[in-house]
Amino acid sequence: MTISQVAKKYNMTPEGLRYYERIGLIPTVNRNKNGLRDYTEEDCGWIEFIKCMRGAGLSIESLIEYVELFRKDNTMEARQTILKEQYELLLSRIAEQQEVADRLKGKIEYYQDKILKNEEI
């Protein structure tokens, strides 16, 4: 796949894909005979993983560390540790967001009650 096709598929920019490649989050992408990037399914799998992890809030630094470990032997425990730490952070952020959502819901209900009372008057 071309960089444009991959960018469209994953709702990214070509610049973002080049950046991920430059910093080592995805392996160096093979080039076709014209020198253009030719993404494989494996490359796309990395992009999908990175997008998922970024969506979960993982920092670029954590991802770089994870990918570097992935490329080495006998690092499963270290990779699992990174993912566990990030999972706990994600659960904490979800709990914080739930508190915010609950507070917003309470405010909406408060105003709904006030509006109904004003309409009755």
C-alpha positions as a LaTeX table, in Angstrom:
\begin{tabular}{lrrr}
\hline
Residue & $x$ (\AA) & $y$ (\AA) & $z$ (\AA) \\
\hline
Met1 & 0.00 & 0.00 & 0.00 \\
Thr2 & 1.16 & 3.53 & $-0.63$ \\
Ile3 & 1.64 & 6.06 & 2.13 \\
Ser4 & $-1.50$ & 7.89 & 0.97 \\
Gln5 & $-3.57$ & 4.72 & 1.12 \\
Val6 & $-2.28$ & 3.86 & 4.59 \\
Ala7 & $-2.79$ & 7.41 & 5.83 \\
Lys8 & $-6.39$ & 7.32 & 4.63 \\
Lys9 & $-7.02$ & 3.84 & 6.04 \\
Tyr10 & $-5.82$ & 4.84 & 9.52 \\
Asn11 & $-7.05$ & 8.44 & 9.45 \\
Met12 & $-3.53$ & 9.81 & 9.69 \\
Thr13 & $-1.35$ & 12.11 & 7.68 \\
Pro14 & 1.58 & 10.94 & 5.59 \\
Glu15 & 3.73 & 13.20 & 7.77 \\
Gly16 & 2.58 & 11.31 & 10.87 \\
Leu17 & 3.46 & 7.99 & 9.26 \\
Arg18 & 6.90 & 9.27 & 8.26 \\
Tyr19 & 7.39 & 10.53 & 11.81 \\
Tyr20 & 6.50 & 7.14 & 13.31 \\
Glu21 & 8.99 & 5.51 & 10.95 \\
Arg22 & 11.70 & 8.09 & 11.65 \\
Ile23 & 11.49 & 7.61 & 15.44 \\
Gly24 & 11.40 & 3.83 & 15.13 \\
Leu25 & 7.80 & 3.09 & 16.09 \\
Ile26 & 7.30 & 1.23 & 12.86 \\
Pro27 & 10.05 & $-0.65$ & 11.08 \\
Thr28 & 11.68 & 0.94 & 8.08 \\
Val29 & 9.12 & 0.59 & 5.32 \\
Asn30 & 10.26 & $-1.11$ & 2.13 \\
Arg31 & 10.35 & 0.95 & $-1.04$ \\
Asn32 & 9.04 & 0.01 & $-4.45$ \\
Lys33 & 11.08 & 0.30 & $-7.66$ \\
Asn34 & 10.19 & 4.01 & $-7.86$ \\
Gly35 & 11.49 & 4.64 & $-4.34$ \\
Leu36 & 8.03 & 5.12 & $-2.82$ \\
Arg37 & 7.09 & 3.53 & 0.48 \\
Asp38 & 5.28 & 0.21 & 0.04 \\
Tyr39 & 3.52 & $-0.73$ & 3.29 \\
Thr40 & 3.04 & $-4.40$ & 4.08 \\
Glu41 & 0.35 & $-5.98$ & 6.27 \\
Glu42 & 2.97 & $-6.24$ & 9.02 \\
Asp43 & 3.69 & $-2.50$ & 8.75 \\
Cys44 & $-0.03$ & $-1.82$ & 8.93 \\
Gly45 & $-0.28$ & $-4.05$ & 11.98 \\
Trp46 & 2.29 & $-1.86$ & 13.74 \\
Ile47 & 0.43 & 1.28 & 12.76 \\
Glu48 & $-2.84$ & $-0.16$ & 14.04 \\
Phe49 & $-1.16$ & $-1.14$ & 17.33 \\
Ile50 & 0.42 & 2.28 & 17.76 \\
Lys51 & $-2.84$ & 4.10 & 17.02 \\
Cys52 & $-4.63$ & 1.91 & 19.55 \\
Met53 & $-2.01$ & 2.49 & 22.21 \\
Arg54 & $-1.88$ & 6.24 & 21.54 \\
Gly55 & $-5.67$ & 6.30 & 21.79 \\
Ala56 & $-5.32$ & 4.64 & 25.19 \\
Gly57 & $-3.00$ & 7.44 & 26.23 \\
Leu58 & 0.42 & 5.83 & 25.94 \\
Ser59 & 3.17 & 8.36 & 25.45 \\
Ile60 & 5.48 & 8.25 & 22.45 \\
Glu61 & 8.35 & 7.55 & 24.86 \\
Ser62 & 6.58 & 4.51 & 26.34 \\
Leu63 & 5.84 & 3.20 & 22.87 \\
Ile64 & 9.43 & 3.67 & 21.74 \\
Glu65 & 10.61 & 1.74 & 24.80 \\
Tyr66 & 8.07 & $-1.02$ & 24.12 \\
Val67 & 9.03 & $-1.31$ & 20.43 \\
Glu68 & 12.75 & $-1.37$ & 21.28 \\
Leu69 & 12.11 & $-4.17$ & 23.76 \\
Phe70 & 9.94 & $-6.03$ & 21.23 \\
Arg71 & 12.87 & $-6.16$ & 18.84 \\
Lys72 & 15.06 & $-7.86$ & 21.47 \\
Asp73 & 14.97 & $-11.41$ & 22.80 \\
Asn74 & 13.73 & $-12.31$ & 26.27 \\
Thr75 & 11.92 & $-9.05$ & 27.00 \\
Met76 & 8.38 & $-10.28$ & 27.47 \\
Glu77 & 8.29 & $-9.46$ & 31.18 \\
Ala78 & 9.58 & $-5.93$ & 30.58 \\
Arg79 & 7.01 & $-5.38$ & 27.81 \\
Gln80 & 4.25 & $-6.76$ & 30.03 \\
Thr81 & 5.34 & $-4.37$ & 32.79 \\
Ile82 & 5.05 & $-1.39$ & 30.45 \\
Leu83 & 1.59 & $-2.48$ & 29.34 \\
Lys84 & 0.43 & $-3.15$ & 32.92 \\
Glu85 & 1.59 & 0.30 & 34.04 \\
Gln86 & $-0.14$ & 1.94 & 31.12 \\
Tyr87 & $-3.29$ & $-0.10$ & 31.74 \\
Glu88 & $-3.43$ & 1.11 & 35.35 \\
Leu89 & $-2.98$ & 4.71 & 34.19 \\
Leu90 & $-5.78$ & 4.24 & 31.67 \\
Leu91 & $-8.11$ & 2.83 & 34.33 \\
Ser92 & $-7.33$ & 5.84 & 36.53 \\
Arg93 & $-8.12$ & 8.26 & 33.68 \\
Ile94 & $-11.36$ & 6.38 & 32.95 \\
Ala95 & $-12.38$ & 6.70 & 36.62 \\
Glu96 & $-11.60$ & 10.43 & 36.55 \\
Gln97 & $-13.61$ & 10.86 & 33.36 \\
Gln98 & $-16.51$ & 8.93 & 34.88 \\
Glu99 & $-16.53$ & 11.35 & 37.81 \\
Val100 & $-16.64$ & 14.27 & 35.38 \\
Ala101 & $-19.43$ & 12.60 & 33.39 \\
Asp102 & $-21.43$ & 11.99 & 36.56 \\
Arg103 & $-21.02$ & 15.62 & 37.60 \\
Leu104 & $-22.11$ & 16.85 & 34.18 \\
Lys105 & $-25.11$ & 14.55 & 34.28 \\
Gly106 & $-26.05$ & 15.98 & 37.68 \\
Lys107 & $-25.80$ & 19.53 & 36.35 \\
Ile108 & $-27.92$ & 18.66 & 33.32 \\
Glu109 & $-30.56$ & 17.13 & 35.59 \\
Tyr110 & $-30.42$ & 20.19 & 37.87 \\
Tyr111 & $-31.10$ & 22.52 & 34.95 \\
Gln112 & $-33.76$ & 20.22 & 33.54 \\
Asp113 & $-35.61$ & 20.40 & 36.87 \\
Lys114 & $-35.26$ & 24.21 & 36.95 \\
Ile115 & $-36.52$ & 24.51 & 33.39 \\
Leu116 & $-39.55$ & 22.30 & 34.12 \\
Lys117 & $-40.38$ & 24.33 & 37.26 \\
Asn118 & $-40.15$ & 27.59 & 35.30 \\
Glu119 & $-42.44$ & 26.21 & 32.62 \\
Glu120 & $-45.02$ & 25.26 & 35.27 \\
Ile121 & $-45.10$ & 28.81 & 36.63 \\
\hline
\end{tabular}
